[in-house]
PDB file of C-alpha atoms in Angstrom:
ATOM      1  CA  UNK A  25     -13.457  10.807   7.522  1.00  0.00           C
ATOM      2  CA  UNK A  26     -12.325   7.742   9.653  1.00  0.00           C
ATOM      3  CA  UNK A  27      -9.002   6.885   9.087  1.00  0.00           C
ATOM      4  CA  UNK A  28      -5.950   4.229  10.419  1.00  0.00           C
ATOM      5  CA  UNK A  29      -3.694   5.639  12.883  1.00  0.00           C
ATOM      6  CA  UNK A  30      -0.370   4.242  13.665  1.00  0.00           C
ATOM      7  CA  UNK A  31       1.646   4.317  16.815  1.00  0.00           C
ATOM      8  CA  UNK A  32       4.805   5.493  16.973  1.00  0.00           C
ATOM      9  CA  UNK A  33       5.402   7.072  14.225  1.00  0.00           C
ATOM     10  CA  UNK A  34       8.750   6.644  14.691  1.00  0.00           C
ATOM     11  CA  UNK A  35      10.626   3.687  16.684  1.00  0.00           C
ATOM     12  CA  UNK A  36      14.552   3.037  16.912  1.00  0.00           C
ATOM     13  CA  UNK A  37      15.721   0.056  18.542  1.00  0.00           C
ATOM     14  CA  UNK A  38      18.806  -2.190  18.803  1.00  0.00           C
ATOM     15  CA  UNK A  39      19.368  -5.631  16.981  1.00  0.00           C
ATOM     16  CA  UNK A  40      17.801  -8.187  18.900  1.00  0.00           C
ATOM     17  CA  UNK A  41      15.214  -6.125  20.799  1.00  0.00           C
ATOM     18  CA  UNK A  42      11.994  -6.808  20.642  1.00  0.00           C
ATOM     19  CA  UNK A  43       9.191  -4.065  19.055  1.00  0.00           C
ATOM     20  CA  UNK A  44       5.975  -4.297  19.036  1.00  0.00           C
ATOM     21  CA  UNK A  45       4.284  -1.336  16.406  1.00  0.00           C
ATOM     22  CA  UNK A  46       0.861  -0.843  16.934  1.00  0.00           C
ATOM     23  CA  UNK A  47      -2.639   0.275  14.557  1.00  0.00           C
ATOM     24  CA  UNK A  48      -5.939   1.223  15.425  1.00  0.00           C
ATOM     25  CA  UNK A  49      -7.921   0.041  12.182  1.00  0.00           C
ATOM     26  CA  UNK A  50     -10.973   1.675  10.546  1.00  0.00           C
ATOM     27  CA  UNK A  51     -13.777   1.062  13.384  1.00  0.00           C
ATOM     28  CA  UNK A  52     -16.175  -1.450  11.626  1.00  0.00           C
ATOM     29  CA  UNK A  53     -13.569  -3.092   9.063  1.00  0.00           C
ATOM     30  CA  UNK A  54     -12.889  -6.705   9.341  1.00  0.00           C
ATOM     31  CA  UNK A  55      -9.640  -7.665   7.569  1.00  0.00           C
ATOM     32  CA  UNK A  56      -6.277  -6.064   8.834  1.00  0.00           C
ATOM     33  CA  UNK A  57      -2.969  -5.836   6.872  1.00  0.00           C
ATOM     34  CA  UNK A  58       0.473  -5.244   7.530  1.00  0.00           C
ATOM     35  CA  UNK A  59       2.832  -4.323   4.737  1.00  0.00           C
ATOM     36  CA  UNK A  60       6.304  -3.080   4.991  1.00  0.00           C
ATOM     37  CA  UNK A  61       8.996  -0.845   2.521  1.00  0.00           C
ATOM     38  CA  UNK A  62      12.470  -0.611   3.072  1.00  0.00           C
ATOM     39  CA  UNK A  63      13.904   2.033   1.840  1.00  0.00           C
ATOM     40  CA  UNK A  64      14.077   2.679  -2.009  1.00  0.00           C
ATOM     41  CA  UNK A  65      12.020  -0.663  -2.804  1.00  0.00           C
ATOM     42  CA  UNK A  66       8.714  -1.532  -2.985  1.00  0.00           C
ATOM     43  CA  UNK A  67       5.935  -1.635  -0.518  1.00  0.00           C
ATOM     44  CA  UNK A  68       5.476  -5.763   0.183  1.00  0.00           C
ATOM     45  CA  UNK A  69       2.754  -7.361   1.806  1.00  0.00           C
ATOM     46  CA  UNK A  70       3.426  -8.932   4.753  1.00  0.00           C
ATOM     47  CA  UNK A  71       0.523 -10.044   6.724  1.00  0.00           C
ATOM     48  CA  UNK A  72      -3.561 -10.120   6.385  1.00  0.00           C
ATOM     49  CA  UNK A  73      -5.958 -11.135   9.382  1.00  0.00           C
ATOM     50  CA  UNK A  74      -9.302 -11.627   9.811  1.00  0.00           C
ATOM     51  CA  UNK A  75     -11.633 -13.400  12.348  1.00  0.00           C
ATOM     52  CA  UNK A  76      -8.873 -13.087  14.564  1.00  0.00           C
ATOM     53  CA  UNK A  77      -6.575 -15.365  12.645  1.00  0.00           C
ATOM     54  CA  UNK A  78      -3.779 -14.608   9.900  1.00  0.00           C
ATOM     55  CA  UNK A  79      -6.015 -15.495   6.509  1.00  0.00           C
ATOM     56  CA  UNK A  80      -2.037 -15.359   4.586  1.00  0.00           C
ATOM     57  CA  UNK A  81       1.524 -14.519   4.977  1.00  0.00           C
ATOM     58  CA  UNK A  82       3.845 -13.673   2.573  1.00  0.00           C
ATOM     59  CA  UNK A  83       7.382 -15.503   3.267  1.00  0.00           C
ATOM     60  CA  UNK A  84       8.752 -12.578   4.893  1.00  0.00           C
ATOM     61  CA  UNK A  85       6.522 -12.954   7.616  1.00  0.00           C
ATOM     62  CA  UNK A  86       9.116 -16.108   9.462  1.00  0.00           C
ATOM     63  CA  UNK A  87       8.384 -17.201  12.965  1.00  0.00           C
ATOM     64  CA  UNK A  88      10.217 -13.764  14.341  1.00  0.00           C
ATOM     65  CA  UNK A  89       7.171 -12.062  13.863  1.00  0.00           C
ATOM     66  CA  UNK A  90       4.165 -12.289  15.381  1.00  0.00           C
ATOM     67  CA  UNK A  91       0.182 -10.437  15.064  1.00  0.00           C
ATOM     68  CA  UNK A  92      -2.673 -10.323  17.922  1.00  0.00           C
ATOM     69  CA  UNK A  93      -5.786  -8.026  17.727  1.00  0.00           C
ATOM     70  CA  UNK A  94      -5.499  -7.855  21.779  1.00  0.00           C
ATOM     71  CA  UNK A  95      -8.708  -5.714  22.424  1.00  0.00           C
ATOM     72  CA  UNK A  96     -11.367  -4.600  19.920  1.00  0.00           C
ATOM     73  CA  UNK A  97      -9.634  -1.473  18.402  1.00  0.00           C
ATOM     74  CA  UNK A  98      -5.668  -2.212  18.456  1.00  0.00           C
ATOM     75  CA  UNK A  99      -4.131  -4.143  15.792  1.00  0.00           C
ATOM     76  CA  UNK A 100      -0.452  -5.030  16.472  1.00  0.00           C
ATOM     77  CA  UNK A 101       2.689  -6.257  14.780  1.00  0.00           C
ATOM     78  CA  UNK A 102       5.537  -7.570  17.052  1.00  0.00           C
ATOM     79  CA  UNK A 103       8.920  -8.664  16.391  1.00  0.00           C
ATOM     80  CA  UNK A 104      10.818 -10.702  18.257  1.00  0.00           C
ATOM     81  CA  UNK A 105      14.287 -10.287  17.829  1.00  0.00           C
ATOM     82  CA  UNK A 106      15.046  -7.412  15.303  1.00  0.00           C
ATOM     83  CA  UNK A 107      17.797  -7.873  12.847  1.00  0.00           C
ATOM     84  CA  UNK A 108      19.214  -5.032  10.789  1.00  0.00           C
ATOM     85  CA  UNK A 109      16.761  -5.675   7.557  1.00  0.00           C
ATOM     86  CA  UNK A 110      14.009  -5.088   9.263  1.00  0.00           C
ATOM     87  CA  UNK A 111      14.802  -1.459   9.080  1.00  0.00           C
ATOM     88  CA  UNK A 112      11.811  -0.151   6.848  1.00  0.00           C
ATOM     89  CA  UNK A 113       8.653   1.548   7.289  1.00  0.00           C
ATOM     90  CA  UNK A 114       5.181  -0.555   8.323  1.00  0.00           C
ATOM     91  CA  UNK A 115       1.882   0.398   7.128  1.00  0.00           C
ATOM     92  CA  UNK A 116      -0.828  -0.925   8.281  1.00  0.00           C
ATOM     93  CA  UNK A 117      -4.377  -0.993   6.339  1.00  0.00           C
ATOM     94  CA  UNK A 118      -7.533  -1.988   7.089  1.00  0.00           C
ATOM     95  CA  UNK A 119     -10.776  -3.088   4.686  1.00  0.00           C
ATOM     96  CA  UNK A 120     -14.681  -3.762   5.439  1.00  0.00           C
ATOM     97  CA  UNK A 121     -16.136  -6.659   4.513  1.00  0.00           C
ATOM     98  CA  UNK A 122     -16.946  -6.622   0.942  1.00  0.00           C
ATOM     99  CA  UNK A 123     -14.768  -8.238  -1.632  1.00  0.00           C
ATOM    100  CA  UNK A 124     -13.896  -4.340  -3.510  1.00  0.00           C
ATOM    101  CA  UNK A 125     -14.060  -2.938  -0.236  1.00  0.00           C
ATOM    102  CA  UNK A 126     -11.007  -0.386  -0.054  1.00  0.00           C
ATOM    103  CA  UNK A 127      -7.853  -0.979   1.824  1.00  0.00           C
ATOM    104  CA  UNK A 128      -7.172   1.989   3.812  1.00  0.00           C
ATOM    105  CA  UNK A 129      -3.636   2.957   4.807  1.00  0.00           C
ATOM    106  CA  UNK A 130      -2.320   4.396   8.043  1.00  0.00           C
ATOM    107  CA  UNK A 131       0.365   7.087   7.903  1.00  0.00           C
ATOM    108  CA  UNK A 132       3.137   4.250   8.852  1.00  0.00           C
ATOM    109  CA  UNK A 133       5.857   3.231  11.551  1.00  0.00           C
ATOM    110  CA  UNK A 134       9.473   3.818  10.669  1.00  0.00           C
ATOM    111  CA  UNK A 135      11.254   1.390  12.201  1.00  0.00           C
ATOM    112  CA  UNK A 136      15.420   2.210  12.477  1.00  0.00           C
ATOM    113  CA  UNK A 137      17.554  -0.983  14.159  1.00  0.00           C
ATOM    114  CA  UNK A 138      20.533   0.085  15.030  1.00  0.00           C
TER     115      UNK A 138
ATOM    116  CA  UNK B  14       2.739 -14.559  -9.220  1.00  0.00           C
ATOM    117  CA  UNK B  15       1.156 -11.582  -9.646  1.00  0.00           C
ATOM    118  CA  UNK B  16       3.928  -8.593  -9.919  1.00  0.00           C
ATOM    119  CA  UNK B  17       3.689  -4.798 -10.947  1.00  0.00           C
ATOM    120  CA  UNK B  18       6.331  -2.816 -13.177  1.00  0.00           C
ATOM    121  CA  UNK B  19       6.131   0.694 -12.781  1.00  0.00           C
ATOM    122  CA  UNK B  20       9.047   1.581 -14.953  1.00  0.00           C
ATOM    123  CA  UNK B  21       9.617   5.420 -14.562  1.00  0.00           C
ATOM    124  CA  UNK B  22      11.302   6.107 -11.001  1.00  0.00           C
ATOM    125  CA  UNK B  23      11.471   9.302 -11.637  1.00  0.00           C
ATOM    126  CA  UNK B  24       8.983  11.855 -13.464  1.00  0.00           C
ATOM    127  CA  UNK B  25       9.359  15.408 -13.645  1.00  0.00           C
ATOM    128  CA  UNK B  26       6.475  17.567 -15.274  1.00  0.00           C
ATOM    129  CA  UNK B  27       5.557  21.648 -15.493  1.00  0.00           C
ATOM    130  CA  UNK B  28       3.141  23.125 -13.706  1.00  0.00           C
ATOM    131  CA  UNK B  29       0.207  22.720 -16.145  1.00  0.00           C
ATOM    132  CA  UNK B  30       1.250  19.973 -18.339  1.00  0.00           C
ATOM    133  CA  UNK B  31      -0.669  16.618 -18.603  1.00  0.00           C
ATOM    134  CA  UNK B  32       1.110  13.562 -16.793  1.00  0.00           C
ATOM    135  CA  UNK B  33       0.878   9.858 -17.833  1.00  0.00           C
ATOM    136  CA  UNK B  34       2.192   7.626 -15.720  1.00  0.00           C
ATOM    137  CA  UNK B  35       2.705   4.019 -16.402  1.00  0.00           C
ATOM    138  CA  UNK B  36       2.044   0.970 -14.862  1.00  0.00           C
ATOM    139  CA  UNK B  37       2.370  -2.682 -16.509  1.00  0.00           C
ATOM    140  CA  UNK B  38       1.056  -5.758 -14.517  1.00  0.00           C
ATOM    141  CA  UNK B  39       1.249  -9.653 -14.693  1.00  0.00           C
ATOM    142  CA  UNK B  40      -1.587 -11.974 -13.572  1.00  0.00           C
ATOM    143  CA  UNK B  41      -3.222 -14.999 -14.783  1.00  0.00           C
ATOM    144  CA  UNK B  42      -6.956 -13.263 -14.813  1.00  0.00           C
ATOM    145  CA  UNK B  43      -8.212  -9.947 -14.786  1.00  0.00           C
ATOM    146  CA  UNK B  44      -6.986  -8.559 -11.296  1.00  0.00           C
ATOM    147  CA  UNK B  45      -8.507  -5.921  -9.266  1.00  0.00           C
ATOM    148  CA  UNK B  46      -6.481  -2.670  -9.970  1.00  0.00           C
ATOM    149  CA  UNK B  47      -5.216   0.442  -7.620  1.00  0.00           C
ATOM    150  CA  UNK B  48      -3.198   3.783  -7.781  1.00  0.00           C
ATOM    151  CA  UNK B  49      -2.193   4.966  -4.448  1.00  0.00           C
ATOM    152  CA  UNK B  50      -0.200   8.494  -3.673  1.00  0.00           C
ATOM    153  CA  UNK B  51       2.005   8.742  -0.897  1.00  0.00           C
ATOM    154  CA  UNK B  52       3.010  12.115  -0.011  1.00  0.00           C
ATOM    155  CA  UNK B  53       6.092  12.671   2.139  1.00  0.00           C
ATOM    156  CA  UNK B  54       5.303  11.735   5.701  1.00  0.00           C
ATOM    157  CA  UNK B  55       2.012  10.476   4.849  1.00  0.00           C
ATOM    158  CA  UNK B  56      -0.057   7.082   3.984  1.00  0.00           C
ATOM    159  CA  UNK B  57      -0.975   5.566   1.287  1.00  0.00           C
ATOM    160  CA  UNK B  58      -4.404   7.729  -0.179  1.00  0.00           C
ATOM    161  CA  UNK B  59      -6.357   5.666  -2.971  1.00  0.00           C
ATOM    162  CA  UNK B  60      -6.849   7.854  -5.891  1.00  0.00           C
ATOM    163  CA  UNK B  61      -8.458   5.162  -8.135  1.00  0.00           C
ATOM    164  CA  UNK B  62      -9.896   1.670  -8.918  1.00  0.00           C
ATOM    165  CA  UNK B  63     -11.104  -1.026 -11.329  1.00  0.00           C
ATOM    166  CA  UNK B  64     -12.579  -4.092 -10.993  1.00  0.00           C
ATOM    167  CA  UNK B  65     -14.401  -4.276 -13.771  1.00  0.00           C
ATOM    168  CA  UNK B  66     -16.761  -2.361 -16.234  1.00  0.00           C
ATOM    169  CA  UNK B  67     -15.747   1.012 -17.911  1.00  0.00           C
ATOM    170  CA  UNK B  68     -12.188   0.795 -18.548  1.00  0.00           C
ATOM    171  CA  UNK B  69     -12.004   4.461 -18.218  1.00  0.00           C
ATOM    172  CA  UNK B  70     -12.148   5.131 -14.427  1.00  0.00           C
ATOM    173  CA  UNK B  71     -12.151   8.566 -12.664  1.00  0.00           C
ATOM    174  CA  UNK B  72     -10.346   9.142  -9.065  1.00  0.00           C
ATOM    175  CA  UNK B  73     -10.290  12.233  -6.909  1.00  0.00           C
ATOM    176  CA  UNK B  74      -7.858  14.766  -7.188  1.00  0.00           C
ATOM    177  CA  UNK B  75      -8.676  14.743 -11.439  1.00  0.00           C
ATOM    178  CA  UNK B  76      -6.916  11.618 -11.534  1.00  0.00           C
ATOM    179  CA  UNK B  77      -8.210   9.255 -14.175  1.00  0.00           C
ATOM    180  CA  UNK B  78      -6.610   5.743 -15.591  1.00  0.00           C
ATOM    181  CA  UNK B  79      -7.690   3.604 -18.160  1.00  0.00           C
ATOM    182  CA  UNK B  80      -7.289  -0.731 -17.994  1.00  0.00           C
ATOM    183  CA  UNK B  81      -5.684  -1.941 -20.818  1.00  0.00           C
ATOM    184  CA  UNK B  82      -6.411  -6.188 -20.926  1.00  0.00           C
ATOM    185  CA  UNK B  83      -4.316  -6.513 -24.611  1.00  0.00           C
ATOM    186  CA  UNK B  84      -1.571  -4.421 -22.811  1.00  0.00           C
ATOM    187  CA  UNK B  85      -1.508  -5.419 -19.356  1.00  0.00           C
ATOM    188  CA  UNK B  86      -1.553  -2.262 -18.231  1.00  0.00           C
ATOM    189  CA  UNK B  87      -3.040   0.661 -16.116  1.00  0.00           C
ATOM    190  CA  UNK B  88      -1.481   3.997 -17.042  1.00  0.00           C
ATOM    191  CA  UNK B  89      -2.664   6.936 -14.673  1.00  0.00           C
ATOM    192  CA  UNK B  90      -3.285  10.482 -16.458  1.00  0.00           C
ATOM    193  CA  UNK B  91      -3.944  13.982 -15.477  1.00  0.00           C
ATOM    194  CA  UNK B  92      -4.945  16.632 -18.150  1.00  0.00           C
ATOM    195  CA  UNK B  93      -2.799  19.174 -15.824  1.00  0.00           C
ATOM    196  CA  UNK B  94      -0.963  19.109 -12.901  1.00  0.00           C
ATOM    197  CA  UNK B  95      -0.908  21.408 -10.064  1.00  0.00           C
ATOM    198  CA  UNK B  96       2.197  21.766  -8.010  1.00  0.00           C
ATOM    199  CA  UNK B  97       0.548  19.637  -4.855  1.00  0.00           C
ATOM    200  CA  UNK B  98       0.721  16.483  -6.978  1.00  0.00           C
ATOM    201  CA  UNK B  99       4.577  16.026  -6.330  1.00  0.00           C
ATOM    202  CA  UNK B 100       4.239  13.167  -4.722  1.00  0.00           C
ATOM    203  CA  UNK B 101       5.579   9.338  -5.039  1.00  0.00           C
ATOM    204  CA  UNK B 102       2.494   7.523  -6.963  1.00  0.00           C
ATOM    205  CA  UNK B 103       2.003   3.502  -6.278  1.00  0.00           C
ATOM    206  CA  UNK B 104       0.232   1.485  -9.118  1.00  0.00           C
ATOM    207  CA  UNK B 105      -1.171  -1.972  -6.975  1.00  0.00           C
ATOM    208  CA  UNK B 106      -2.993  -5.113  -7.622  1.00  0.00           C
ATOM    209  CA  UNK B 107      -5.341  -7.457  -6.154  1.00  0.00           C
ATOM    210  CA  UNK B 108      -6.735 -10.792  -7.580  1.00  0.00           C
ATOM    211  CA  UNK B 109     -10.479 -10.526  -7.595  1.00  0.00           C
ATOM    212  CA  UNK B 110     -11.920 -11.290  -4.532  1.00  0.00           C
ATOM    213  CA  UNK B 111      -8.826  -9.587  -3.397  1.00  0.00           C
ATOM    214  CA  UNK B 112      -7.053  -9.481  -0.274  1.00  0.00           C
ATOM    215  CA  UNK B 113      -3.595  -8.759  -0.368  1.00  0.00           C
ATOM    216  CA  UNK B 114      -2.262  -6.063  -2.432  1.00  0.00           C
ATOM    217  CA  UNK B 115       0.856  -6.309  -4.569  1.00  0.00           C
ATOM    218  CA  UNK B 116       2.627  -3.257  -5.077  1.00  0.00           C
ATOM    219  CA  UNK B 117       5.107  -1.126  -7.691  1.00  0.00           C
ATOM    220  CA  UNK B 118       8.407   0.213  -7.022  1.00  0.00           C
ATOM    221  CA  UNK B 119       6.203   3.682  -7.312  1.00  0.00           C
ATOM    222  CA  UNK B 120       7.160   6.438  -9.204  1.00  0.00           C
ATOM    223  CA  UNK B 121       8.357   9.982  -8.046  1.00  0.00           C
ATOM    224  CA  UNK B 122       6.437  12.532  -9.461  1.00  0.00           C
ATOM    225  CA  UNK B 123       8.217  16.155  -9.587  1.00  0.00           C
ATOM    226  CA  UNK B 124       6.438  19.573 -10.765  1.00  0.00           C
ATOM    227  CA  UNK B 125       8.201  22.306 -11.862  1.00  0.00           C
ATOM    228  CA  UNK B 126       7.187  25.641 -12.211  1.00  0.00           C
TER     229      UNK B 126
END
């Protein structure tokens, strides 16, 4: 069964690095989603893009973040200038077209800043 | 705003017993409703969904969950759980047409033997 895979599975970086986590969707699905949970809370949407342009953005997702579907099979999430809070796991998911289409999850990034 | 209550954080249930677990959501319509598992080190896996029809849906693993419109709600069941359900179980929803998802806290499910 196809599924979303998620690169590294594990990244630590210091405070003000920049990281950029990385996805490889569902081959023919057209939206792409990144969500995030720190630890102990909920998962919270942060992202959705389609036709290579964000389609919404929750207000978590400021101007230190940043997506870009660079070839036809990576989807990627960078951050700028990591801060402390942005310590959390990242999940991406992709969906096919259809409005009750499925979103399907990858196996997520932990991301540590230290 | 649509939100999601889940308001167990923590369930622990025999080997064998049923399990309900609940989920209470807010929205201005009818949304599009989800359970996801997460098992430790893993993604999110889809066990069910409504949009709309038979309020009784079925998922895989012998998962089933029933919409509730006067209650708001979307309580998962299992007639009996096998020790590979412990897992942390995410009730989600979608407004129709959907295309973000919003989330519960989850709840933890334990088994005992």
């Amino acid at each position: 069964e196809p599924e979303v895979t998620q690169t590294p599975s594990h990244q630590v970086t210091q405070m003000g690095q920049e990281v950029i986590l990385r996805c490889v969707p569902i081959s023919n699905h057209l939206y792409f989603y990144w969500y995030r949970q720190i630890l102990g809370q909920k998962v919270e949407f942060l992202v959705s893009f389609y036709n290579n342009e964000i389609s919404e953005k929750s207000e978590i997702f400021d101007d230190q973040f940043s997506v870009e579907r660079p070839d036809g099979s990576n989807f990627t999430l960078k951050i700028r200038s990591t801060k402390l809070e942005d310590s959390a796991m990242y999940f991406c998911a992709s969906k096919g077209g259809r409005s009750t289409d499925t979103q399907y999850f990858g196996p997520g990034t932990r991301l540590t800043v230290l | 705003a649509q939100s999601v209550t889940q308001p167990d954080i923590h369930i622990t249930v025999s080997e064998g017993a049923s399990l309900e677990l609940r989920c209470n959501y807010s929205y201005g319509a009818t949304p599009y409703l989800f359970w996801y598992v997460q098992s430790p080190g893993q993604g999110l896996q889809l066990l069910l969904k409504y949009f709309s029809g038979d309020t009784l849906v079925q998922g895989i693993k012998g998962f089933e969950a029933e919409f509730k419109r006067s209650q708001s709600s979307f309580n998962l069941r299992k007639p009996s759980v096998h020790w590979s359900d412990a897992a942390e179980y995410f009730c989600a929803v979608g407004p129709p047409g959907y295309s973000t998802l919003t989330f519960g806290k989850g709840t933890m499910l334990l088994v005992s033997p």
